[in-house]
Amino acid sequence: MAKRQGKRQYAVIGLGRFGGGVVKALIEQGMEVLGIDMDEERVNEYSSIATHAVVADSTDEGVLKSLGVRNFEHVIVAIGENLQSSILTTLILKDMGIDKITVKAQNDYHERVLLKIGADRIIHPERDMGIRIAHQVVSKSVLDYLELSDEYSIVEMVAGNKMDGKSLLEMDIRAKYGCNVVAVKRDNEVIVSPHANQPVKEGDILIVIGAEKDVNRLEDNLMA
């Protein structure tokens, strides 16, 4: 796959449910994507979606070199249950000098190994999605939840009637709860970095960043 000017290029190794979803999302954003899998059926499924899709063994360094993978700025390793293939593929990509390597991990042990051999980002799609769904199911006010680290999260919350007509300054969210409101969504308008006097209406969506325990306190006290 020859490198072209203008479009960013990605390679996705492993075209299962997760990897296939990544391919579709990147293509929808106008990127060039090379899809790689050992399963011919999967490759055929994505041959009309990805820029290129090939049947190949990613644990063979010669094969990856022949596909020009070293020219890609970002490679996503989305190999499913085969931990050995995932680890070996990541190691080969690192040795090839790929700028950014994102890898799907099956468990914490897998993640530790991947980090030791140089993966840039680790994704636990099932675990992360489970956390997001749990927050949405348990809370009436949480629309979406994204874990930034073990401690900090960014949360979309619906403002309740206790907030209606009050400014961010009046509610003193930062001082009382240790959280920052980084944006307010109202209908089709998004107010980024709202000023302290910004009034909040019931039904507004607040984008809040903070430690999970602080976000929970804010929700319990003001969002109900």
Short mmCIF file of C-alpha atoms in Angstrom, two decimals, residues 158-173 176-177 181 183-184 186 191 194-206 218 221-224:
data_model
loop_
_atom_site.label_atom_id
_atom_site.label_comp_id
_atom_site.label_asym_id
_atom_site.label_seq_id
_atom_site.Cartn_x
_atom_site.Cartn_y
_atom_site.Cartn_z
CA VAL A 158 -27.77 16.03 33.07
CA ALA A 159 -28.38 19.07 35.31
CA GLY A 160 -31.21 18.49 37.77
CA ASN A 161 -33.71 20.99 39.19
CA LYS A 162 -31.37 21.86 42.09
CA MET A 163 -29.10 23.53 39.52
CA ASP A 164 -31.82 25.34 37.58
CA GLY A 165 -31.14 29.08 37.32
CA LYS A 166 -27.91 28.96 39.35
CA SER A 167 -24.50 29.95 38.03
CA LEU A 168 -21.39 27.79 38.30
CA LEU A 169 -20.04 30.34 40.77
CA GLU A 170 -23.12 30.09 43.00
CA MET A 171 -22.87 26.31 43.08
CA ASP A 172 -19.10 26.56 43.70
CA ILE A 173 -18.58 23.15 42.09
CA LYS A 176 -17.05 22.11 47.10
CA TYR A 177 -16.63 19.01 44.98
CA VAL A 181 -17.13 21.83 34.40
CA ALA A 183 -18.34 22.46 28.82
CA VAL A 184 -22.09 22.93 28.89
CA ARG A 186 -27.72 23.19 25.65
CA ILE A 191 -20.33 26.33 25.63
CA PRO A 194 -17.85 28.27 30.61
CA HIS A 195 -17.19 31.36 32.76
CA ALA A 196 -18.04 31.38 36.45
CA ASN A 197 -21.24 33.39 35.92
CA GLN A 198 -22.58 30.92 33.37
CA PRO A 199 -26.16 30.06 34.41
CA VAL A 200 -27.25 26.43 34.27
CA LYS A 201 -30.72 25.27 33.28
CA GLU A 202 -32.40 22.03 34.24
CA GLY A 203 -31.75 19.57 31.40
CA ASP A 204 -28.40 21.09 30.39
CA ILE A 205 -25.66 18.53 29.85
CA LEU A 206 -22.53 19.28 31.86
CA LEU A 218 -21.51 16.09 42.93
CA ASN A 221 -25.84 16.46 46.03
CA LEU A 222 -26.71 18.48 42.95
CA MET A 223 -27.85 16.26 40.13
CA ALA A 224 -30.70 14.43 41.86
#
